[in-house]
Coordinates of C-alpha atoms in Angstrom, one line a residue:
M315 CA 55.5 74.0 1.4
K316 CA 54.0 72.0 3.8
R317 CA 57.2 71.8 5.3
E318 CA 57.4 74.8 6.1
H319 CA 53.7 75.0 7.1
L320 CA 54.8 72.1 9.7
E321 CA 57.9 74.2 11.3
R322 CA 55.9 77.0 11.6
S323 CA 52.9 75.9 13.5
G324 CA 55.6 73.5 15.6
R325 CA 57.5 70.9 14.8
G326 CA 56.4 67.3 15.1
A327 CA 53.1 68.4 14.5
I328 CA 49.6 67.8 12.2
G329 CA 47.1 70.4 12.8
G330 CA 48.8 71.5 15.9
F331 CA 48.6 67.5 17.3
P332 CA 51.8 66.6 18.5
L333 CA 53.7 63.8 17.0
S334 CA 56.1 61.6 18.9
E335 CA 59.6 61.7 17.8
G336 CA 59.6 57.9 15.9
K337 CA 56.8 59.0 13.7
M338 CA 58.3 62.8 13.0
M339 CA 61.0 60.7 11.7
G340 CA 58.7 58.6 9.9
L341 CA 56.8 61.8 8.0
E342 CA 60.6 63.0 7.2
E343 CA 61.1 60.0 5.4
T344 CA 58.1 60.2 3.7
A345 CA 59.1 63.9 2.6
E346 CA 62.2 62.9 1.6
A347 CA 61.0 59.9 -0.8
G348 CA 58.6 62.8 -1.8
M349 CA 55.2 61.5 -0.1
D350 CA 52.2 63.9 0.7
E351 CA 53.2 64.6 4.8
L352 CA 49.4 64.9 5.2
L353 CA 47.8 61.3 3.8
A354 CA 50.8 59.7 5.5
A355 CA 50.3 60.1 8.5
L356 CA 46.8 58.4 8.4
G357 CA 48.5 55.7 6.5
Y358 CA 48.1 56.3 2.6
K359 CA 50.9 56.0 0.5
V360 CA 50.4 59.3 -2.1
R361 CA 53.5 61.7 -3.9
S362 CA 52.9 64.6 -3.4
S363 CA 53.6 65.3 -7.5
D364 CA 50.7 62.7 -8.0
M365 CA 47.9 64.4 -6.4
A366 CA 46.0 66.2 -9.3
E367 CA 46.4 62.2 -11.3
V368 CA 45.1 60.7 -7.8
A369 CA 41.9 63.5 -8.2
Q370 CA 41.8 62.3 -12.1
K371 CA 41.7 58.9 -11.3
L372 CA 39.2 59.0 -9.1
E373 CA 37.0 61.1 -11.8
Q374 CA 37.8 58.8 -14.3
L375 CA 36.7 55.9 -12.0
D376 CA 33.4 57.4 -11.4
M377 CA 33.4 57.8 -14.9
A378 CA 33.7 54.6 -15.6
M379 CA 31.3 52.6 -12.8
G380 CA 28.6 54.8 -13.9
S381 CA 28.7 55.9 -17.7
S382 CA 26.3 53.0 -18.4
T383 CA 24.4 50.1 -17.8
S384 CA 26.7 47.9 -19.9
Q385 CA 29.5 49.4 -17.5
D386 CA 27.4 48.9 -14.2
D387 CA 27.2 44.8 -15.0
A388 CA 30.6 44.7 -16.0
L389 CA 31.2 46.3 -12.4
L390 CA 28.7 44.1 -10.3
S391 CA 30.1 40.7 -12.3
Q392 CA 33.2 42.1 -11.0
L393 CA 32.9 42.5 -7.7
A394 CA 30.5 39.4 -7.2
S395 CA 33.7 37.0 -8.5
D396 CA 35.9 36.0 -6.1
T397 CA 38.5 38.8 -7.1
V398 CA 38.8 41.2 -3.3
H399 CA 39.4 44.2 -3.2
Y400 CA 41.2 45.5 0.3
N401 CA 41.3 49.3 1.0
P402 CA 44.4 50.1 0.1
S403 CA 47.7 52.1 1.5
D404 CA 48.5 53.1 -1.8
L405 CA 45.7 54.7 -3.5
S406 CA 47.5 56.0 -6.7
N407 CA 48.2 52.5 -7.7
W408 CA 44.5 50.8 -6.2
L409 CA 42.5 53.1 -8.5
E410 CA 44.9 52.1 -11.5
N411 CA 44.0 48.7 -11.0
M412 CA 40.8 49.4 -9.9
L413 CA 40.7 50.8 -13.5
S414 CA 42.5 48.6 -15.4
E415 CA 40.1 45.2 -14.2
L416 CA 37.4 47.4 -15.6
N417 CA 38.7 47.4 -19.1
A418 CA 37.8 51.8 -19.2
P419 CA 38.2 53.5 -21.9
P420 CA 41.0 56.3 -21.9
I421 CA 39.2 59.1 -20.8
P422 CA 40.4 63.1 -21.8
F423 CA 42.1 64.8 -18.6
L424 CA 39.5 66.9 -16.5
P425 CA 40.1 68.8 -13.7
A426 CA 40.5 67.4 -10.7
S427 CA 37.1 67.6 -8.4
H428 CA 38.2 69.3 -5.0
P429 CA 36.6 66.4 -2.7
I430 CA 33.6 67.3 -0.5
P431 CA 34.8 69.1 2.8
I432 CA 33.9 67.5 5.7
G433 CA 30.7 68.5 7.4
S434 CA 31.2 69.5 11.2
D435 CA 27.3 70.3 13.1
F436 CA 28.0 68.1 15.4
L437 CA 25.2 67.2 18.6
T438 CA 26.7 70.5 20.5
G439 CA 25.1 73.0 17.4
N440 CA 27.2 74.6 14.9
L441 CA 30.7 73.5 16.2
S442 CA 32.9 74.5 13.0
S443 CA 34.0 77.8 11.3
S444 CA 32.7 78.6 8.0
T445 CA 35.8 77.6 6.0
E446 CA 37.6 74.7 6.4
P447 CA 41.4 74.4 5.5
A448 CA 42.9 72.1 2.5
S449 CA 44.4 69.9 4.6
A450 CA 40.9 68.8 5.9
D451 CA 40.3 68.0 1.9
Y452 CA 42.9 65.7 1.7
L453 CA 42.2 63.8 5.0
N454 CA 38.9 63.2 3.4
L455 CA 40.5 60.7 0.6
H456 CA 40.7 57.8 2.5
H457 CA 37.0 57.9 3.4
R458 CA 35.7 57.7 -0.6
A459 CA 35.5 54.7 -2.8
V460 CA 33.1 55.6 -5.8
Y461 CA 30.0 53.8 -7.5
G462 CA 28.0 54.3 -10.1
P463 CA 24.0 54.4 -10.2
E464 CA 21.7 52.0 -9.4
S465 CA 20.7 49.8 -12.3
Q466 CA 18.0 47.4 -12.4
V467 CA 16.7 44.2 -13.1
N468 CA 13.4 43.0 -13.9
G469 CA 12.2 46.8 -12.5
R470 CA 14.0 46.0 -9.4
P471 CA 17.5 47.5 -7.9
K472 CA 20.5 45.2 -8.1
T473 CA 22.0 45.2 -4.5
R474 CA 25.4 46.5 -4.7
K475 CA 28.7 44.7 -2.8
R476 CA 30.8 46.6 -1.2
L477 CA 34.9 46.4 -0.6
K478 CA 36.2 43.8 1.6
P479 CA 38.1 46.0 4.3
S480 CA 41.0 45.3 4.8
P481 CA 42.4 43.0 7.8
S482 CA 42.7 45.0 11.3
T483 CA 42.4 44.4 14.8
A484 CA 39.8 46.5 16.0
F485 CA 39.9 48.2 19.5
L486 CA 36.5 47.0 21.0
S487 CA 36.3 43.7 21.4
R488 CA 33.8 43.3 18.4
A489 CA 34.0 44.9 14.5
A490 CA 31.4 47.5 13.8
A491 CA 27.8 46.1 12.1
P492 CA 28.4 46.1 8.1
A493 CA 26.3 48.9 6.5
T494 CA 26.7 51.2 3.8
V495 CA 26.3 55.1 3.7
S496 CA 25.4 57.6 0.6
T497 CA 26.1 60.9 0.3
P498 CA 25.4 63.0 -2.7
A499 CA 29.0 63.3 -4.9
A500 CA 29.2 65.2 -8.7
T501 CA 26.3 64.3 -11.4
V502 CA 27.3 63.5 -14.7
A503 CA 24.4 64.1 -16.8
G504 CA 23.9 62.8 -20.7
E505 CA 21.3 64.2 -23.5
G506 CA 18.0 63.1 -21.8
S507 CA 19.4 61.7 -18.1
S508 CA 20.7 62.4 -14.7
V509 CA 23.1 60.0 -13.3
H510 CA 24.1 60.4 -9.9
S511 CA 27.1 58.8 -8.3
L512 CA 26.9 57.9 -4.3
V513 CA 29.9 58.1 -1.7
M514 CA 30.3 55.0 -0.4
V515 CA 32.2 54.7 2.9
D516 CA 34.0 51.1 4.2
T517 CA 31.9 50.9 7.7
Q518 CA 34.2 47.8 9.4
E519 CA 37.5 50.4 8.4
A520 CA 35.3 53.2 9.3
G521 CA 34.6 52.3 12.9
I522 CA 38.0 51.0 13.9
R523 CA 39.1 54.5 12.6
L524 CA 36.3 55.9 15.0
V525 CA 37.3 54.0 18.2
H526 CA 41.1 55.4 17.3
A527 CA 40.0 58.8 16.6
L528 CA 37.8 59.3 20.3
L529 CA 41.0 58.1 22.0
A530 CA 42.8 60.2 20.2
C531 CA 40.5 63.2 20.6
A532 CA 40.2 62.4 24.9
E533 CA 44.1 62.0 24.6
A534 CA 44.5 65.7 23.1
I535 CA 41.9 66.9 25.4
Q536 CA 44.0 65.8 28.2
E537 CA 46.8 67.1 27.0
E538 CA 44.7 70.8 26.5
N539 CA 45.8 70.6 23.2
Y540 CA 42.2 71.7 21.6
K541 CA 42.9 72.9 18.5
A542 CA 43.7 69.3 17.6
A543 CA 40.5 67.5 19.7
D544 CA 39.1 70.1 17.3
A545 CA 39.9 69.2 14.4
I546 CA 39.4 65.0 15.7
L547 CA 36.0 65.8 16.6
K548 CA 34.7 66.8 12.9
Q549 CA 36.2 63.9 12.0
I550 CA 34.6 61.9 14.6
T551 CA 31.4 63.2 13.0
V552 CA 31.7 61.7 9.1
L553 CA 33.0 58.4 10.6
A554 CA 30.1 57.9 13.2
S555 CA 27.6 58.7 10.7
S556 CA 28.8 55.6 8.4
Q557 CA 27.9 53.5 11.9
G558 CA 24.5 51.5 12.6
G559 CA 23.3 50.3 15.4
A560 CA 24.7 50.4 19.3
M561 CA 28.7 51.8 17.7
R562 CA 26.6 54.7 16.2
K563 CA 24.6 56.0 19.2
V564 CA 27.7 55.1 22.0
S565 CA 29.9 57.0 20.0
G566 CA 27.5 59.5 19.3
Y567 CA 26.9 60.3 23.1
F568 CA 31.1 60.2 23.8
A569 CA 31.6 62.3 20.7
E570 CA 28.8 64.9 22.5
A571 CA 30.7 64.9 25.8
L572 CA 33.7 65.2 24.4
A573 CA 32.7 68.7 22.4
R574 CA 31.2 69.9 25.6
R575 CA 34.9 69.8 27.3
V576 CA 36.4 71.4 23.7
Y577 CA 34.2 74.0 23.7
R578 CA 33.2 74.2 27.5
I579 CA 29.8 73.5 27.3
H580 CA 28.7 72.5 30.7
P581 CA 25.0 71.7 31.6
H582 CA 24.3 73.9 34.3
L583 CA 20.3 72.2 35.7
D584 CA 18.7 72.9 38.9
A585 CA 19.7 69.5 41.0
S586 CA 16.0 68.6 42.1
L587 CA 14.4 69.3 38.2
D588 CA 17.7 67.1 37.2
S589 CA 16.8 64.4 39.7
A590 CA 13.2 64.2 38.5
F591 CA 13.8 63.6 35.0
S592 CA 16.6 61.0 35.7
D593 CA 13.8 59.0 37.9
I594 CA 11.5 59.3 35.1
L595 CA 14.6 58.3 32.3
E596 CA 15.3 55.2 35.5
M597 CA 12.1 54.1 35.1
H598 CA 12.3 53.3 31.7
F599 CA 15.5 51.9 32.1
Y600 CA 14.0 49.6 34.4
E601 CA 11.5 48.4 31.8
S602 CA 14.0 47.9 29.0
C603 CA 16.4 45.9 30.5
P604 CA 17.1 43.3 33.5
Y605 CA 19.9 45.4 35.4
L606 CA 17.5 47.4 37.9
K607 CA 15.3 44.0 38.2
F608 CA 18.5 42.0 38.9
A609 CA 19.2 44.9 41.8
H610 CA 15.9 44.9 43.0
F611 CA 16.1 41.3 43.4
T612 CA 19.5 40.3 44.7
A613 CA 19.0 42.8 47.9
N614 CA 15.6 42.2 48.7
Q615 CA 16.5 38.2 48.9
A616 CA 19.5 39.1 50.8
I617 CA 17.4 41.3 53.2
L618 CA 14.2 38.8 53.5
E619 CA 17.1 36.2 54.9
A620 CA 18.6 38.4 57.1
F621 CA 15.4 39.4 58.2
S622 CA 14.6 35.3 59.1
G623 CA 12.6 34.8 62.3
C624 CA 12.0 38.6 63.2
S625 CA 9.0 40.1 64.1
R626 CA 9.6 43.9 63.8
V627 CA 11.9 44.9 60.8
H628 CA 12.9 48.3 59.5
V629 CA 14.7 49.1 55.6
I630 CA 16.0 52.1 55.2
D631 CA 16.1 52.8 51.7
L632 CA 19.2 55.4 50.6
G633 CA 17.7 56.4 47.2
V634 CA 13.3 55.3 47.1
K635 CA 12.6 56.8 44.1
Q636 CA 9.4 55.8 43.1
G637 CA 9.8 52.9 45.4
M638 CA 10.0 50.1 42.7
Q639 CA 11.5 47.8 44.8
W640 CA 9.4 47.5 47.9
P641 CA 6.5 45.8 46.2
A642 CA 8.0 42.6 45.8
L643 CA 9.5 42.7 49.7
M644 CA 6.4 43.2 51.2
Q645 CA 4.4 40.2 48.7
A646 CA 7.1 38.1 50.0
L647 CA 7.2 38.6 54.1
A648 CA 3.2 38.3 53.6
L649 CA 3.8 34.6 52.6
R650 CA 5.9 33.9 55.2
P651 CA 5.4 31.3 57.3
G652 CA 3.9 32.5 60.9
G653 CA 2.9 35.5 58.9
P654 CA 4.5 38.6 58.0
P655 CA 6.2 41.0 60.3
S656 CA 5.7 45.0 61.0
F657 CA 7.6 46.6 58.4
R658 CA 8.7 50.3 58.7
L659 CA 10.6 51.7 55.3
T660 CA 12.3 55.3 55.5
G661 CA 13.0 56.2 52.3
I662 CA 15.7 59.1 51.5
G663 CA 14.8 60.9 48.4
Q664 CA 15.4 64.2 46.6
L665 CA 12.8 67.1 46.5
Q666 CA 11.2 68.0 43.2
P667 CA 9.7 71.2 43.1
D668 CA 7.5 70.3 40.6
N669 CA 5.5 67.8 43.2
P670 CA 7.3 68.2 46.3
D671 CA 4.8 65.7 48.0
A672 CA 6.5 62.8 45.9
L673 CA 7.8 61.4 48.1
Q674 CA 4.8 60.8 50.5
Q675 CA 2.9 59.8 47.2
V676 CA 5.1 56.6 46.8
G677 CA 4.8 56.2 50.6
W678 CA 0.6 56.4 50.3
K679 CA 0.6 53.9 47.2
L680 CA 3.1 51.1 49.3
A681 CA 0.5 51.9 52.2
Q682 CA -2.6 51.0 50.1
L683 CA -0.4 47.5 48.4
A684 CA 0.4 46.7 52.0
G685 CA -3.0 47.1 53.6
T686 CA -4.7 44.6 50.1
I687 CA -2.0 41.5 52.0
N688 CA -2.3 42.4 55.2
V689 CA 1.0 43.8 56.0
D690 CA 1.4 46.2 59.1
F691 CA 3.3 48.8 57.2
E692 CA 4.4 51.9 57.9
F693 CA 6.6 54.5 56.0
R694 CA 8.7 57.6 56.7
G695 CA 10.2 60.1 54.2
F696 CA 13.5 62.2 53.8
I697 CA 14.6 64.7 51.7
T698 CA 18.1 65.6 51.3
N699 CA 20.5 66.3 48.4
N700 CA 23.1 64.9 49.5
L701 CA 23.1 61.5 51.9
A702 CA 26.6 62.5 54.0
D703 CA 24.4 65.3 55.9
F704 CA 22.4 62.1 58.0
E705 CA 23.1 61.8 60.7
G706 CA 22.8 58.5 62.9
F707 CA 20.1 59.3 65.4
M708 CA 17.9 60.7 62.2
L709 CA 17.3 57.3 60.8
E710 CA 17.2 55.5 64.2
S711 CA 14.1 53.3 65.2
P712 CA 11.3 54.8 67.8
S713 CA 11.0 52.6 71.0
P714 CA 9.1 49.5 70.5
G715 CA 6.1 50.6 71.9
G716 CA 5.3 47.7 74.3
S717 CA 7.3 45.4 72.4
D718 CA 10.1 44.1 73.7
E719 CA 11.7 42.9 70.7
P720 CA 14.2 45.4 69.0
E721 CA 13.5 46.1 65.5
A722 CA 15.6 44.5 63.0
V723 CA 17.4 47.5 60.5
A724 CA 18.7 46.6 57.0
I725 CA 20.2 49.2 54.6
N726 CA 19.9 49.5 50.8
S727 CA 21.7 51.4 48.3
I728 CA 21.5 50.9 44.5
F729 CA 23.2 53.0 42.5
E730 CA 24.0 55.6 45.3
L731 CA 27.0 55.3 47.0
H732 CA 29.6 56.2 44.3
G733 CA 28.4 59.6 43.6
L734 CA 29.4 60.2 47.7
L735 CA 32.7 59.7 46.1
A736 CA 32.7 63.7 44.3
R737 CA 33.3 65.0 47.9
P738 CA 36.4 64.0 50.0
G739 CA 35.2 62.1 53.2
A740 CA 31.6 62.1 52.7
L741 CA 31.4 58.5 52.1
E742 CA 33.6 57.2 55.1
K743 CA 31.0 59.7 57.1
L744 CA 27.7 58.0 56.1
L745 CA 29.3 54.4 56.5
S746 CA 30.0 55.2 60.1
S747 CA 26.3 56.4 60.3
V748 CA 25.3 53.5 58.9
R749 CA 27.4 50.9 61.3
S750 CA 26.0 52.8 64.5
L751 CA 22.7 52.0 63.6
R752 CA 24.1 48.5 63.8
P753 CA 22.1 46.8 60.7
R754 CA 21.9 42.9 60.3
I755 CA 22.4 43.5 56.6
V756 CA 23.7 46.3 54.4
T757 CA 22.5 45.5 50.4
I758 CA 24.9 47.5 47.7
V759 CA 24.7 47.5 44.0
E760 CA 26.9 49.0 41.8
Q761 CA 28.9 49.4 38.4
E762 CA 31.2 47.1 37.9
A763 CA 33.9 49.7 35.9
N764 CA 36.5 51.6 37.2
H765 CA 35.4 54.9 36.3
N766 CA 37.0 57.1 39.3
A767 CA 40.8 56.7 38.4
G768 CA 43.4 57.9 36.8
G769 CA 43.3 60.3 34.0
L770 CA 40.6 61.4 31.5
L771 CA 43.0 59.3 28.9
E772 CA 42.0 55.8 31.1
R773 CA 39.0 56.8 32.0
F774 CA 37.8 57.6 28.3
T775 CA 39.0 54.2 27.4
E776 CA 37.3 52.2 30.3
A777 CA 33.8 54.2 29.7
L778 CA 33.9 53.1 26.3
H779 CA 34.5 49.5 26.7
Y780 CA 32.0 49.5 29.6
Y781 CA 29.3 51.7 28.5
S782 CA 30.1 49.9 24.8
T783 CA 29.1 46.8 26.3
M784 CA 26.0 48.4 28.0
F785 CA 24.4 49.4 24.7
D786 CA 25.0 46.3 22.9
S787 CA 22.7 44.9 25.5
L788 CA 20.2 47.0 24.9
E789 CA 20.0 46.1 21.3
G790 CA 20.1 42.0 21.8
G791 CA 18.8 41.3 24.7
G792 CA 15.4 40.9 23.5
G793 CA 14.0 41.7 26.4
L794 CA 11.7 44.8 24.4
A795 CA 8.6 44.5 22.5
G796 CA 8.5 45.7 19.3
D797 CA 5.6 48.3 19.7
G798 CA 6.0 51.8 20.4
E799 CA 6.2 51.6 23.9
G800 CA 9.4 49.0 23.8
Q801 CA 11.1 51.3 21.5
Q802 CA 10.2 54.5 23.9
D803 CA 11.5 52.5 26.7
Q804 CA 14.9 52.2 25.0
I805 CA 15.1 55.3 23.8
M806 CA 15.3 57.1 26.9
S807 CA 17.3 54.1 28.3
E808 CA 20.1 54.7 26.0
M809 CA 19.5 59.1 27.1
F810 CA 19.9 57.2 30.9
L811 CA 23.0 56.0 29.8
G812 CA 24.6 58.9 27.9
R813 CA 23.9 61.6 30.8
Q814 CA 25.9 59.2 32.3
I815 CA 28.6 59.2 30.0
C816 CA 28.5 62.8 30.1
N817 CA 29.1 63.6 33.5
V818 CA 31.9 60.7 33.2
V819 CA 33.7 62.4 30.4
A820 CA 32.4 65.9 30.5
C821 CA 32.3 66.5 34.6
E822 CA 35.0 67.3 36.6
G823 CA 35.7 68.2 40.2
A824 CA 32.5 67.2 42.6
D825 CA 30.3 67.9 39.4
R826 CA 31.6 64.6 38.2
T827 CA 29.5 62.2 40.6
E828 CA 29.5 58.8 38.4
R829 CA 32.6 57.8 40.3
H830 CA 32.5 53.9 39.5
E831 CA 34.4 51.6 41.2
T832 CA 34.9 48.2 41.0
L833 CA 33.8 45.7 43.5
A834 CA 37.8 45.4 44.8
H835 CA 37.6 49.0 45.4
W836 CA 34.3 48.3 47.8
R837 CA 35.3 45.3 49.2
E838 CA 38.6 47.8 50.8
R839 CA 36.3 51.3 51.7
M840 CA 33.5 48.5 53.5
A841 CA 36.0 46.4 55.5
G842 CA 38.1 49.7 56.3
A843 CA 34.6 51.2 57.6
G844 CA 34.3 47.9 59.9
F845 CA 32.0 45.6 57.8
Q846 CA 32.2 41.9 56.6
P847 CA 31.1 40.4 53.8
V848 CA 27.9 38.5 53.8
H849 CA 27.3 35.2 51.0
L850 CA 24.6 35.4 49.0
G851 CA 24.3 32.1 48.7
S852 CA 23.7 29.4 45.8
N853 CA 19.9 29.5 45.9
A854 CA 19.4 33.9 45.0
F855 CA 22.1 32.6 42.6
K856 CA 19.6 30.0 41.1
Q857 CA 16.5 32.6 41.2
A858 CA 18.5 35.3 39.7
S859 CA 19.4 33.0 36.8
M860 CA 15.8 31.9 36.8
L861 CA 14.7 35.9 36.2
L862 CA 16.7 36.7 33.4
A863 CA 15.3 33.2 31.5
L864 CA 11.6 35.0 32.6
F865 CA 13.1 38.3 31.0
A866 CA 14.7 37.0 27.7
G867 CA 13.7 34.0 27.5
G868 CA 15.3 30.3 27.0
D869 CA 18.9 30.9 29.0
G870 CA 18.9 34.8 29.6
G871 CA 20.0 35.5 25.6
G872 CA 23.7 37.0 26.0
Y873 CA 22.8 37.8 29.8
R874 CA 25.0 36.2 32.3
V875 CA 24.8 36.1 36.2
E876 CA 27.9 35.1 37.4
E877 CA 28.9 34.0 41.6
K878 CA 32.0 34.7 43.0
E879 CA 33.4 34.6 46.4
G880 CA 29.5 35.5 47.6
Y881 CA 28.8 38.4 45.2
L882 CA 26.8 38.1 42.3
T883 CA 27.3 40.2 38.9
L884 CA 25.3 40.5 36.3
G885 CA 26.7 41.1 32.6
W886 CA 26.5 41.2 28.9
H887 CA 28.4 37.4 27.5
T888 CA 31.6 37.6 29.2
R889 CA 31.6 41.4 30.8
P890 CA 30.5 41.7 34.2
L891 CA 28.3 45.3 34.4
I892 CA 26.6 45.7 38.1
A893 CA 27.7 43.9 41.1
T894 CA 25.6 43.1 44.2
S895 CA 27.5 42.5 47.5
A896 CA 26.0 42.2 51.1
W897 CA 27.4 43.2 54.7
C898 CA 26.9 43.4 58.1
V899 CA 29.0 45.0 60.9
A900 CA 31.9 43.3 62.1
G901 CA 31.1 40.9 65.2
S902 CA 27.5 41.7 65.0
V903 CA 25.1 38.2 64.7
L904 CA 25.2 37.4 60.8
S905 CA 28.9 37.3 61.2
D906 CA 28.9 34.1 62.5
Q907 CA 27.1 32.9 58.9
L908 CA 30.2 34.0 57.1
T909 CA 32.6 30.9 55.3
P910 CA 36.0 30.6 56.0
A911 CA 36.8 32.2 52.9
D912 CA 34.9 35.6 54.4
R913 CA 36.4 35.9 57.3

């Protein structure tokens, strides 16, 4: 019957999901051997004729493990021994071995209990129909190993031990964190007593399957096989629920983004309102981890060195937001030998309807600080929804006003340029305007990732690696206080990254603005626009390392600063996550400071 179903739904497909020719041949051989084809596709060997017997053995195992306290003690003793139970591919023989090891008495035949259907209310609301096909229930068999009830020793619950997972290589660089997830299962009642059994999920194995399911769903969407993607999403729901910590959170955001593509749920938010909320999330991100602190510090250090000896300086910030970067630079200028220079800041931001004066308020607060540290300060604010709209003459410095020395100009961009890649020619237009200002230095900080190339599956795979590492660093970075405020910062930071994930995966065209590129790509783009790299220097590297030590304590925890060819990167363990680079116009004064390796 299953073979007829496969032929009706399309040769070489399971649940509408196309199989390769090799895998189809394998299923044909499996079918000829009498194996259940749906379970065989998942790597489990169960004869179609044995399905009722397998269900019966599961019921027997449930009763054997939960029938009495003595049986429960025997089970714990058995699991505490050196015996290793691997997750099987042959369900029937494994169940038989478990029953024999427990010396369970023969149990009269009971009707096979129907496996519990997989729930599918996932992140976007009600994503499933009211009925599930029988095949979905069979697919759920590989998640289930049934334990008996909690027994007690000296009034305290005993600690359960789980089955050891079979050796496997995870797709990500780390395995899922061990955890145990329980859901209500069948109830076995005796006279005057009620025993509740638990469905236990091996989370390490489930973590590997979760990654594979996420990738399979992305591939199905890329091939526009939305029926298969819908079925896989329902499996992802169960697998994600068995995880804990960073793995569960990041998989939830990726699954939500996939669900938006499958069910065509696209956010339609007002750009200015969305920008205001993003600024709030970014402030929490600033507090919870060192990435923005590193970006501000390294860019400020490069600007400070470029302004050495200048009495009139002008910084143009392409994304000023809350102005958090500039108090530190103003204080450094105030301490400069010979006195501080005249400092002018041009801040570019987006309009906030609920607070149209937000940009000027930023300038007013900075002016207050400047007054306390005796820095001659001026602020200009520009509001725009597209950086490419700016022309060079709009940002030019005014006449010196009695001084013969022109202003030294620096252009600063923190995670701003990649958004221009969504509109062809926009980045080139902006860089041309920047070059016309003849700045002494241009500082750029961008994500060290490649989310702007290839199809959905390639982009999804790269993003899954990148944001899994980013979420790991939030969990294990050690920079958060244990109070409620620190927990709120972490939650809001996860939302900040989750919005990026949603944009990378769920959006296309001009709506997909999170088009991150690696430092190698930015080097090509900047060189093509007439810029040369400027060494950030060993001093910036040492001070950035000290910053990490202050944030995370000791050697900086798992955070790592690396210097390569004059650029600085900050990452988590061995994975670089953001990169700082500095540039000057080719043939300008600062180009004389380049080392031969940069020329």
